[in-house]
PDB file of C-alpha atoms and ligand atoms in Angstrom:
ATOM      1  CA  UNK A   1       9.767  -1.868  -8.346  1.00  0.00           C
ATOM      2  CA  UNK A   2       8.956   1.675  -6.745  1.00  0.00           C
ATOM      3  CA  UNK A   3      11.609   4.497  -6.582  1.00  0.00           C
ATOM      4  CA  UNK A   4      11.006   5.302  -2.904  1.00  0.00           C
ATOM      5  CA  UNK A   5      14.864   7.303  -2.461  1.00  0.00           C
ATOM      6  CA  UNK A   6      12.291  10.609  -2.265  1.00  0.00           C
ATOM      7  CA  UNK A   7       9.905   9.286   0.042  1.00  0.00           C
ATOM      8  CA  UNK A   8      12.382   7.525   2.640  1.00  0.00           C
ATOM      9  CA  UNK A   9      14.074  10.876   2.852  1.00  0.00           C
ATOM     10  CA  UNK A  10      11.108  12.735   3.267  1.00  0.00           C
ATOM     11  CA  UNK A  11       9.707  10.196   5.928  1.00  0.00           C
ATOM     12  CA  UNK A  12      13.709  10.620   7.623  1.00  0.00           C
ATOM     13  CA  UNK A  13      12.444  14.014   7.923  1.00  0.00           C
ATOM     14  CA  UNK A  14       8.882  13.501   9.561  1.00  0.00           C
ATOM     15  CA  UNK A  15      10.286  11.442  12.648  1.00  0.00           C
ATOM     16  CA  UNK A  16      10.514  13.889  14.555  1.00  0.00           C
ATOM     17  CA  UNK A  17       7.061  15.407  14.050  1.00  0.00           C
ATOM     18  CA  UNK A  18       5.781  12.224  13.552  1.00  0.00           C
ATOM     19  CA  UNK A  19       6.797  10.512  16.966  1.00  0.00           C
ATOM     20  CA  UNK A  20       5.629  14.381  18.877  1.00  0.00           C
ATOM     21  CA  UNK A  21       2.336  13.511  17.632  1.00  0.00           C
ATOM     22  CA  UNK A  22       2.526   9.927  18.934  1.00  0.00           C
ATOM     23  CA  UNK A  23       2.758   8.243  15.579  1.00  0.00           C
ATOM     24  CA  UNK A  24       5.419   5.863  13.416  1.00  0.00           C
ATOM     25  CA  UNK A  25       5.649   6.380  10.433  1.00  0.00           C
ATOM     26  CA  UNK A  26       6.732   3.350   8.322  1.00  0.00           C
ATOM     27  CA  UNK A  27       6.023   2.829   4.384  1.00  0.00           C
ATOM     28  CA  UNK A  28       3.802   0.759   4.717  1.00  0.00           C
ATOM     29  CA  UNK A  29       1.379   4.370   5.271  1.00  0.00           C
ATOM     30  CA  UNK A  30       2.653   5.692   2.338  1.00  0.00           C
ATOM     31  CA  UNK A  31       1.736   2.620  -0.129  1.00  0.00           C
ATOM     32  CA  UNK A  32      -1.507   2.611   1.533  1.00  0.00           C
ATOM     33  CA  UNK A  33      -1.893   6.575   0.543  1.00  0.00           C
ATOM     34  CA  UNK A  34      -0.817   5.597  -2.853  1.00  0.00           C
ATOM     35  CA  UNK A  35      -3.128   2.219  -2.953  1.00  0.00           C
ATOM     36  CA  UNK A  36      -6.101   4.942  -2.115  1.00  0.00           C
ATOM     37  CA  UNK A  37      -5.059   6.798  -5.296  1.00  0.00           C
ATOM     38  CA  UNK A  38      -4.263   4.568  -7.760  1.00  0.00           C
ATOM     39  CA  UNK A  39      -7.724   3.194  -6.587  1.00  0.00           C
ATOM     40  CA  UNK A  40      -9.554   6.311  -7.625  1.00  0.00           C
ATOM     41  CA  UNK A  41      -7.961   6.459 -10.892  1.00  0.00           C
ATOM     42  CA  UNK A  42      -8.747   2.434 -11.845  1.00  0.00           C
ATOM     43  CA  UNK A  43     -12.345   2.049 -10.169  1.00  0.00           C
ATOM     44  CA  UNK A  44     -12.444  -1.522 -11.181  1.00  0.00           C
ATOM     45  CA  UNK A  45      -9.618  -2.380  -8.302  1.00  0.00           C
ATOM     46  CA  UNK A  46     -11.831  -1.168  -5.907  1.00  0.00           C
ATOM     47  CA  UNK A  47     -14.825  -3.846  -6.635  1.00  0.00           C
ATOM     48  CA  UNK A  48     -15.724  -7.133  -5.340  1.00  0.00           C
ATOM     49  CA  UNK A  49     -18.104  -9.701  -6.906  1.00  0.00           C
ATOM     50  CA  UNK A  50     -21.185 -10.650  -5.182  1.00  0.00           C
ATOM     51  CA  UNK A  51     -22.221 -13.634  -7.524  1.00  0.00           C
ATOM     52  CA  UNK A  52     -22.902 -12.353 -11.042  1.00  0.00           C
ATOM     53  CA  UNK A  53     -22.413  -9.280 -10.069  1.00  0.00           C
ATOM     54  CA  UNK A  54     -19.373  -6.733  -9.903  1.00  0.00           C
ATOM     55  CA  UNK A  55     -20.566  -4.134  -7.055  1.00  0.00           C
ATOM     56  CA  UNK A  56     -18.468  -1.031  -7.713  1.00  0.00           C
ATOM     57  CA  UNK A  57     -17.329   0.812  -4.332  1.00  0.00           C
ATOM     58  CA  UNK A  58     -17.876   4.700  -3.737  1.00  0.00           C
ATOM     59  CA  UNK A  59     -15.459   4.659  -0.542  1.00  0.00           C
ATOM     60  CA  UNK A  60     -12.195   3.615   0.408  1.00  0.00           C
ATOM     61  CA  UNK A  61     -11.578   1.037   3.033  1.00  0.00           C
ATOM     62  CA  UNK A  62      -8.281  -0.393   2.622  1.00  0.00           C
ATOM     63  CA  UNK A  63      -7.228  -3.834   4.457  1.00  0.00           C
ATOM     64  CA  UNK A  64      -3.565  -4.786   5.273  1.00  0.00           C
ATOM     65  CA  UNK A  65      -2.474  -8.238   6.448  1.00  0.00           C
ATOM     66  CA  UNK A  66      -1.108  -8.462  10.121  1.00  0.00           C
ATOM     67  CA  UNK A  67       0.646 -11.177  11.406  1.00  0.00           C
ATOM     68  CA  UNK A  68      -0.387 -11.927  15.326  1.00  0.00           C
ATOM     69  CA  UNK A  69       0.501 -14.520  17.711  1.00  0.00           C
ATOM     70  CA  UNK A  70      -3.185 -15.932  16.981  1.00  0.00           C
ATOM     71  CA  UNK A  71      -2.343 -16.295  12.833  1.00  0.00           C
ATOM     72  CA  UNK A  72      -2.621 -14.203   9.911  1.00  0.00           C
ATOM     73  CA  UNK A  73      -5.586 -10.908  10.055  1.00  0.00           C
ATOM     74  CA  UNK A  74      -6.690  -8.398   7.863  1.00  0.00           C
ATOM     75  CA  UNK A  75      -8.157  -4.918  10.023  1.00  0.00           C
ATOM     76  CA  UNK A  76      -9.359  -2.710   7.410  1.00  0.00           C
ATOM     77  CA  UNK A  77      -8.702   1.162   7.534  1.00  0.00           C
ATOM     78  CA  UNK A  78     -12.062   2.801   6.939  1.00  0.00           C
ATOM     79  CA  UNK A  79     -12.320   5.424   4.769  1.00  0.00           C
ATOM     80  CA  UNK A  80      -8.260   5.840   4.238  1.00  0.00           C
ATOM     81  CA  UNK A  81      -8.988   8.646   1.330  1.00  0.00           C
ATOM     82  CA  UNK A  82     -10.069  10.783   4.506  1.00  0.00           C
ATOM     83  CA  UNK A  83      -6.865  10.459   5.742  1.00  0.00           C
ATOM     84  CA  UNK A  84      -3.682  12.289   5.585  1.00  0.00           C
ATOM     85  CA  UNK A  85      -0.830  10.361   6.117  1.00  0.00           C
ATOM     86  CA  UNK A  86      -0.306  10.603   9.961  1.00  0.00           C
ATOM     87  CA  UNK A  87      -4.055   9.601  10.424  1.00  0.00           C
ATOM     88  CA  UNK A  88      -3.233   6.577   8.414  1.00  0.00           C
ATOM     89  CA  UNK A  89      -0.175   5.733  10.386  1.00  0.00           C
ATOM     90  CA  UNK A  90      -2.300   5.961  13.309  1.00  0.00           C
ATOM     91  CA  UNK A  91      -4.908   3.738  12.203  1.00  0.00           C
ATOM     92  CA  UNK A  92      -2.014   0.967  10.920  1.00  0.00           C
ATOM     93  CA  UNK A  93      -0.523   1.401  14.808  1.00  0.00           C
ATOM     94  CA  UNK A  94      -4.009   1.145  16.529  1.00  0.00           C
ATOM     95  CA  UNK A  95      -5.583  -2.113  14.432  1.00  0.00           C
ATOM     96  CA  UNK A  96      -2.255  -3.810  14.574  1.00  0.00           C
ATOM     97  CA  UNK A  97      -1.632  -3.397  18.189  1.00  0.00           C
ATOM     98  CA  UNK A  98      -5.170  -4.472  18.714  1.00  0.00           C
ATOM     99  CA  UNK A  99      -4.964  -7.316  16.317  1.00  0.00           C
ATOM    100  CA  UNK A 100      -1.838  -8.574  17.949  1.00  0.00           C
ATOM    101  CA  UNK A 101      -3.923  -8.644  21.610  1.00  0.00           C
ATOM    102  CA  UNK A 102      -6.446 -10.193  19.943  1.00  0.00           C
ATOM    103  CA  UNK A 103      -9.085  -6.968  20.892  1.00  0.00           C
ATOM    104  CA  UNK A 104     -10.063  -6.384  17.798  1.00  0.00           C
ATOM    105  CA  UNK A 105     -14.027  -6.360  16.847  1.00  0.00           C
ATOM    106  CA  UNK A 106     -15.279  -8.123  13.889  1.00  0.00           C
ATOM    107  CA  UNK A 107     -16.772  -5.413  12.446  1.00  0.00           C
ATOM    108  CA  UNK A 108     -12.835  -3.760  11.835  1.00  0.00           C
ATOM    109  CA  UNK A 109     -12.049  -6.814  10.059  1.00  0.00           C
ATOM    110  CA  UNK A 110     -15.145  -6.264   7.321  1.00  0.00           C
ATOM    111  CA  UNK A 111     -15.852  -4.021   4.274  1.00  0.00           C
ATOM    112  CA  UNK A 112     -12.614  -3.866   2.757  1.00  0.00           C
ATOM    113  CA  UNK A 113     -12.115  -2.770  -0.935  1.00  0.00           C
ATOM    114  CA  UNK A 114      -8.690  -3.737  -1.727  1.00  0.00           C
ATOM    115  CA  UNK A 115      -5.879  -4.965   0.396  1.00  0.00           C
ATOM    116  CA  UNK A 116      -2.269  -4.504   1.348  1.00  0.00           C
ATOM    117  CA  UNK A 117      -0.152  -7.277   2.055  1.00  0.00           C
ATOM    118  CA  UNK A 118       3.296  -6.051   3.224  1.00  0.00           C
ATOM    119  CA  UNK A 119       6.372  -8.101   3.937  1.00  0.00           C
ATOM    120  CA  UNK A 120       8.880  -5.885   3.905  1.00  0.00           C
ATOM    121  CA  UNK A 121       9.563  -5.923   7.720  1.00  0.00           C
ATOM    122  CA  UNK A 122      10.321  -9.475   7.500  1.00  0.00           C
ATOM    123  CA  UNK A 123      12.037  -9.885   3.731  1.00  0.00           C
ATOM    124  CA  UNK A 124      11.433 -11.219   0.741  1.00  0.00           C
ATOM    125  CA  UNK A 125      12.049  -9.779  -2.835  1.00  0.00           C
ATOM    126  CA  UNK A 126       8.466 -10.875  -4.388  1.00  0.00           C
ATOM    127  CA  UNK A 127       5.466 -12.995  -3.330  1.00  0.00           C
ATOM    128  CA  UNK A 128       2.633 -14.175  -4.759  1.00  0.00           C
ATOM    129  CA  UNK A 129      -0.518 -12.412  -2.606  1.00  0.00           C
ATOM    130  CA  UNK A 130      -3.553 -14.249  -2.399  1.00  0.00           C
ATOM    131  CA  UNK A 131      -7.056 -12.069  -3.047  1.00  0.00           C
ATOM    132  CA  UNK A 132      -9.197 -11.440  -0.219  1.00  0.00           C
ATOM    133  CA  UNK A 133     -12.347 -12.485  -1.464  1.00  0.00           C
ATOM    134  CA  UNK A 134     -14.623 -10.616  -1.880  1.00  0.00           C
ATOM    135  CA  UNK A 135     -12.305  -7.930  -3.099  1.00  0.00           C
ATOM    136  CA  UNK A 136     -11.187  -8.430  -7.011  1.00  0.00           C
ATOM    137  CA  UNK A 137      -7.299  -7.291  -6.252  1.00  0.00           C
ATOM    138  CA  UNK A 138      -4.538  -7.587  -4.072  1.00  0.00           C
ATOM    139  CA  UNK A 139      -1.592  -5.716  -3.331  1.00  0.00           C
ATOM    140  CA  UNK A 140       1.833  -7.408  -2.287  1.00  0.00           C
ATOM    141  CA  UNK A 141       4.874  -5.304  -0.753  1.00  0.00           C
ATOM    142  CA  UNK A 142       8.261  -6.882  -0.074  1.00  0.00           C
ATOM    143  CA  UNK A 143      11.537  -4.908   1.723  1.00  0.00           C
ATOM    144  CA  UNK A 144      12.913  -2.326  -0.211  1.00  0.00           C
ATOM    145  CA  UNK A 145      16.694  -2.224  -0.596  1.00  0.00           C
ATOM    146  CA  UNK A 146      19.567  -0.046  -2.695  1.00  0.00           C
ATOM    147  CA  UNK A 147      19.633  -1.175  -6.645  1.00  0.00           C
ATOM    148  CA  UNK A 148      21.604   0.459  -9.840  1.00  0.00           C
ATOM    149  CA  UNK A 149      19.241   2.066 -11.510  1.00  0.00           C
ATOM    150  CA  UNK A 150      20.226   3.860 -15.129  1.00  0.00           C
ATOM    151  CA  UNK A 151      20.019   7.076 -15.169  1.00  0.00           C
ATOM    152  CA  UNK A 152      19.381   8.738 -18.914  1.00  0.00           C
ATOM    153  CA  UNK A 153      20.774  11.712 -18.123  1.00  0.00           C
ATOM    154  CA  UNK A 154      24.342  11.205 -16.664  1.00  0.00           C
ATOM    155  CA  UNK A 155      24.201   7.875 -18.172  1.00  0.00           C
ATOM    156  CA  UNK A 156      25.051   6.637 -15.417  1.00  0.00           C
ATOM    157  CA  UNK A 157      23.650   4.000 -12.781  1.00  0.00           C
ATOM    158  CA  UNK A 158      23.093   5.535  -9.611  1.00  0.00           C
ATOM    159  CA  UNK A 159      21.815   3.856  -6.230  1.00  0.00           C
ATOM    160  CA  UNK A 160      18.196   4.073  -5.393  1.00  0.00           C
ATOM    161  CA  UNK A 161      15.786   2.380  -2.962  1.00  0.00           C
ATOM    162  CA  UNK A 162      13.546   0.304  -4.864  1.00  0.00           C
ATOM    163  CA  UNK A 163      10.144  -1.501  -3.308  1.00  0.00           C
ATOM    164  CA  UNK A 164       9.269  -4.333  -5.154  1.00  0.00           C
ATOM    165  CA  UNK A 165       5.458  -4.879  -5.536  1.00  0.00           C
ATOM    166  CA  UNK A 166       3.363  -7.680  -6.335  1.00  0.00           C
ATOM    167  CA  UNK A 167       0.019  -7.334  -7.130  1.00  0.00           C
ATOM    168  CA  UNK A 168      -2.536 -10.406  -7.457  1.00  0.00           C
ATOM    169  CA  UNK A 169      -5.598  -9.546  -9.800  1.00  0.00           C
ATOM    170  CA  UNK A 170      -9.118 -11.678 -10.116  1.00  0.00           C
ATOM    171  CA  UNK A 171      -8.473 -12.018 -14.303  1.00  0.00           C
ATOM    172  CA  UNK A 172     -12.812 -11.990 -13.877  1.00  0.00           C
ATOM    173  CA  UNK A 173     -12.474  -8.270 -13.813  1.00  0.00           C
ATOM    174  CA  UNK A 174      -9.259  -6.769 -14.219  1.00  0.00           C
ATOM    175  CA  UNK A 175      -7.249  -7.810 -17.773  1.00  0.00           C
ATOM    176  CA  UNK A 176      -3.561  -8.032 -17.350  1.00  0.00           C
ATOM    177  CA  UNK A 177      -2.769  -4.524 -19.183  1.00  0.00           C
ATOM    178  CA  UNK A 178      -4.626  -2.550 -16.785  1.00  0.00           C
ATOM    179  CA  UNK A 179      -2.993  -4.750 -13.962  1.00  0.00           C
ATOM    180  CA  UNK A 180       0.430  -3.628 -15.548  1.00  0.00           C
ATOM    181  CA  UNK A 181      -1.184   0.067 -16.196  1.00  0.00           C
ATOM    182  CA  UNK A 182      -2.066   0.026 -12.168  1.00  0.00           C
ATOM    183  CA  UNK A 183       0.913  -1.248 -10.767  1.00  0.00           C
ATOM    184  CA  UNK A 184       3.037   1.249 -12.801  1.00  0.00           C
ATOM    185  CA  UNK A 185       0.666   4.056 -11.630  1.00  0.00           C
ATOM    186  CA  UNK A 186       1.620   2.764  -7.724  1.00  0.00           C
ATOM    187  CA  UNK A 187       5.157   2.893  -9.112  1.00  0.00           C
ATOM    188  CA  UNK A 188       4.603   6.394 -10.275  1.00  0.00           C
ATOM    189  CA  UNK A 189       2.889   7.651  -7.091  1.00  0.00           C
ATOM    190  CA  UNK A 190       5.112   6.360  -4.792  1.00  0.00           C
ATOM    191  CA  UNK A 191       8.279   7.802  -6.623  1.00  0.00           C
ATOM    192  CA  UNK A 192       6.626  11.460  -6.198  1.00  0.00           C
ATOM    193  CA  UNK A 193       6.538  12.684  -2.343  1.00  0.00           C
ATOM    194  CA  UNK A 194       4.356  15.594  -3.653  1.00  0.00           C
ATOM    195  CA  UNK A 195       1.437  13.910  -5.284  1.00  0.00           C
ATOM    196  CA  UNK A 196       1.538  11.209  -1.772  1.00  0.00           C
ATOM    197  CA  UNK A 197       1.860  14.339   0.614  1.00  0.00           C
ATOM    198  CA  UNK A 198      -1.032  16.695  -1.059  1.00  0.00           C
TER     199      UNK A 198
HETATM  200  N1  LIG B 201      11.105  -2.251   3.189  1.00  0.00           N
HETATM  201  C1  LIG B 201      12.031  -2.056   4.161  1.00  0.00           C
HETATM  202  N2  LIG B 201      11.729  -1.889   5.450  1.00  0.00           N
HETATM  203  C2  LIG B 201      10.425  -1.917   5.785  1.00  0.00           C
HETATM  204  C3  LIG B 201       9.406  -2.114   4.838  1.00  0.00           C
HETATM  205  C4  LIG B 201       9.787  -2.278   3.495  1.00  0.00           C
HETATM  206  N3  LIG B 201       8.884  -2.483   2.532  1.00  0.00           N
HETATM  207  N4  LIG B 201       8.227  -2.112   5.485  1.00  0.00           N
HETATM  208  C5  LIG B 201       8.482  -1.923   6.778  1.00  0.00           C
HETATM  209  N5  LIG B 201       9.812  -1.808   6.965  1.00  0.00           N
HETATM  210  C6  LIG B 201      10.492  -1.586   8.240  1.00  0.00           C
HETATM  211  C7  LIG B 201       9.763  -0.552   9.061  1.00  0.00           C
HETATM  212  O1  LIG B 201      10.119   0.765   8.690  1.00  0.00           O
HETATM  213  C8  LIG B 201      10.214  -0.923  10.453  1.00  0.00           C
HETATM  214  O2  LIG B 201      11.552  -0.490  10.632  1.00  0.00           O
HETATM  215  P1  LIG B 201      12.053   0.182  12.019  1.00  0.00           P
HETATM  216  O3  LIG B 201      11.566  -0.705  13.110  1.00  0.00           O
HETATM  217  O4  LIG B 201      13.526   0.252  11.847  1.00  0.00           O
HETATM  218  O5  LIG B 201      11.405   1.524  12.053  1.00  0.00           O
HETATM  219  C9  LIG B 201      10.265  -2.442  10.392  1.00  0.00           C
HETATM  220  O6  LIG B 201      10.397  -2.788   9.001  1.00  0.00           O
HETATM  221  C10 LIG B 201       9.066  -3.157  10.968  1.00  0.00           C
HETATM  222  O7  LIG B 201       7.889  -2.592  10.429  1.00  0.00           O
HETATM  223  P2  LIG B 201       6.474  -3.162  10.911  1.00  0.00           P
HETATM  224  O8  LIG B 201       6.258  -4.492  10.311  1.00  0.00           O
HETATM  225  O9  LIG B 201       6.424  -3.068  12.398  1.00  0.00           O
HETATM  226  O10 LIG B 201       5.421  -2.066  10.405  1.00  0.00           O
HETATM  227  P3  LIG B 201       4.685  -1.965   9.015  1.00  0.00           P
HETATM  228  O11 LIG B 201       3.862  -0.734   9.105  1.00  0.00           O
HETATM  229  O12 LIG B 201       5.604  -2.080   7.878  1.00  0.00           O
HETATM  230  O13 LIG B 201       3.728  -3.225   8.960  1.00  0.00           O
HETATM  231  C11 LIG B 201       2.141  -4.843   9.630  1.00  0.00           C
HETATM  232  C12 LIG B 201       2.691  -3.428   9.869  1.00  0.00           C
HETATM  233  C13 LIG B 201       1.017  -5.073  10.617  1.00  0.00           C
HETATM  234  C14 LIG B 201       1.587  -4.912   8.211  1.00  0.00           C
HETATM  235  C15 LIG B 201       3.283  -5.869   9.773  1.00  0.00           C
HETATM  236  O14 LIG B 201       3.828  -5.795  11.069  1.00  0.00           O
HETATM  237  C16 LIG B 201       2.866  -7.286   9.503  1.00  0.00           C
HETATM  238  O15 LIG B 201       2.216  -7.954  10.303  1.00  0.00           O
HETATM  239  N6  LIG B 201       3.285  -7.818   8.311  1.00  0.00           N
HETATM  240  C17 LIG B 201       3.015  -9.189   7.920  1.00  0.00           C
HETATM  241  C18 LIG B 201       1.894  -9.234   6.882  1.00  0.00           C
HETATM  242  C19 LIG B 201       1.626 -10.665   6.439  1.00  0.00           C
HETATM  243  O16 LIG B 201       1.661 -11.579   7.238  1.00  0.00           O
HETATM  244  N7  LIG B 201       1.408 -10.829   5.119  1.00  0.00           N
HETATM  245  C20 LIG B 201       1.172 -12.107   4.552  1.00  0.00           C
HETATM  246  C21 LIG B 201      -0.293 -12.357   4.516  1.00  0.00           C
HETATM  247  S1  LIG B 201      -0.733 -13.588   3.398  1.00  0.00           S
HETATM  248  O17 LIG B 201      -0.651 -12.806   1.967  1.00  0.00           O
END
């Protein structure tokens, strides 16, 4: 789980500014800000394997799952590291209205690195994405929700938003520690607004 208390107050604040610029802003933009980091820091997450080979990406398209009235689709936000977070927002709005009216061209559906599948409008505490081949990782996002979480210092438990996260790895190219080591990195990220926001 993600400590996202920070960021869900700090996305409270951007409403306003968000929705003048003629954007929502839901977390699903910051995860895929995170994803885009994390992704720099663990290059082999953002492969795919092309037979034999593991082709090693430079760039940073990142796919999310959308669920339309004609089944399940993946658009893919091109180059998301160019992107600060409104310009991601944007993107999610414009491919998922457009996959949802079923205008979407082919080519915005091709040349993802990694993908983002997130439940968390709908519910769900964990799930078990499935890779989008070629890519060698997945990542899954279910709804957050107020936990106790221990706190060392008052020694107390004190009620934070948590985000679960589920991530699917190809075991071809990514061992399990560095699956854990990513996933806690995504954990990391998402807990500090700063790092997401710079
Ligand atoms: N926890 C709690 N609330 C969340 C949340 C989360 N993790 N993620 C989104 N929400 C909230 C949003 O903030 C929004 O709330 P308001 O309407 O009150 O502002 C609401 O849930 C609906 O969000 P959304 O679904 O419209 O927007 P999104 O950016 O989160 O997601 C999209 C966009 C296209 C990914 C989503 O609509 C969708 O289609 N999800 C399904 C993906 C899917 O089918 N995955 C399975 C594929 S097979 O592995």
């Amino acid at each position: 789980d993600a400590d996202i208390t920070d960021l869900e107050v700090e996305r409270g604040r951007l409403k306003e500014k968000a929705a003048a610029a003629g954007v929502k802003v839901t977390p699903l933009a910051f995860i895929v800000r995170a994803a885009v980091l994390a992704l720099k820091e663990y290059p082999t997450f953002n492969a795919s394997l092309d037979g034999e080979n593991m082709v090693l990406k430079k760039y940073f398209h990142v796919g999310f799952a959308a669920d339309t009235p004609n089944g399940l689709m993946v658009p893919v936000i091109q180059n998301a590291d160019r992107l600060d977070l409104f310009g991601i927002a944007r993107a999610l709005g414009d491919l998922s209205d457009r996959a949802r009216k079923g205008t979407l061209k082919g080519a915005e559906m091709q040349g993802g690195c990694f993908t983002i599948s997130s439940l968390g409008g709908i519910g769900g505490t964990a799930f078990t994405p499935i890779i989008n081949c070629p890519e060698v990782a997945i990542l899954g996002v279910s709804r957050s929700e107020h936990k106790p979480v221990w706190n060392k210092a008052s020694k107390q438990f004190e009620p934070r938003m948590m985000l679960p996260l589920s991530l699917s790895y190809d075991h071809r190219v990514i061992d399990g520690a560095d699956g854990a080591r990513f996933t806690h990195l995504l954990g990391e990220l998402l807990g500090d607004i700063r790092r997401l926001l710079l």
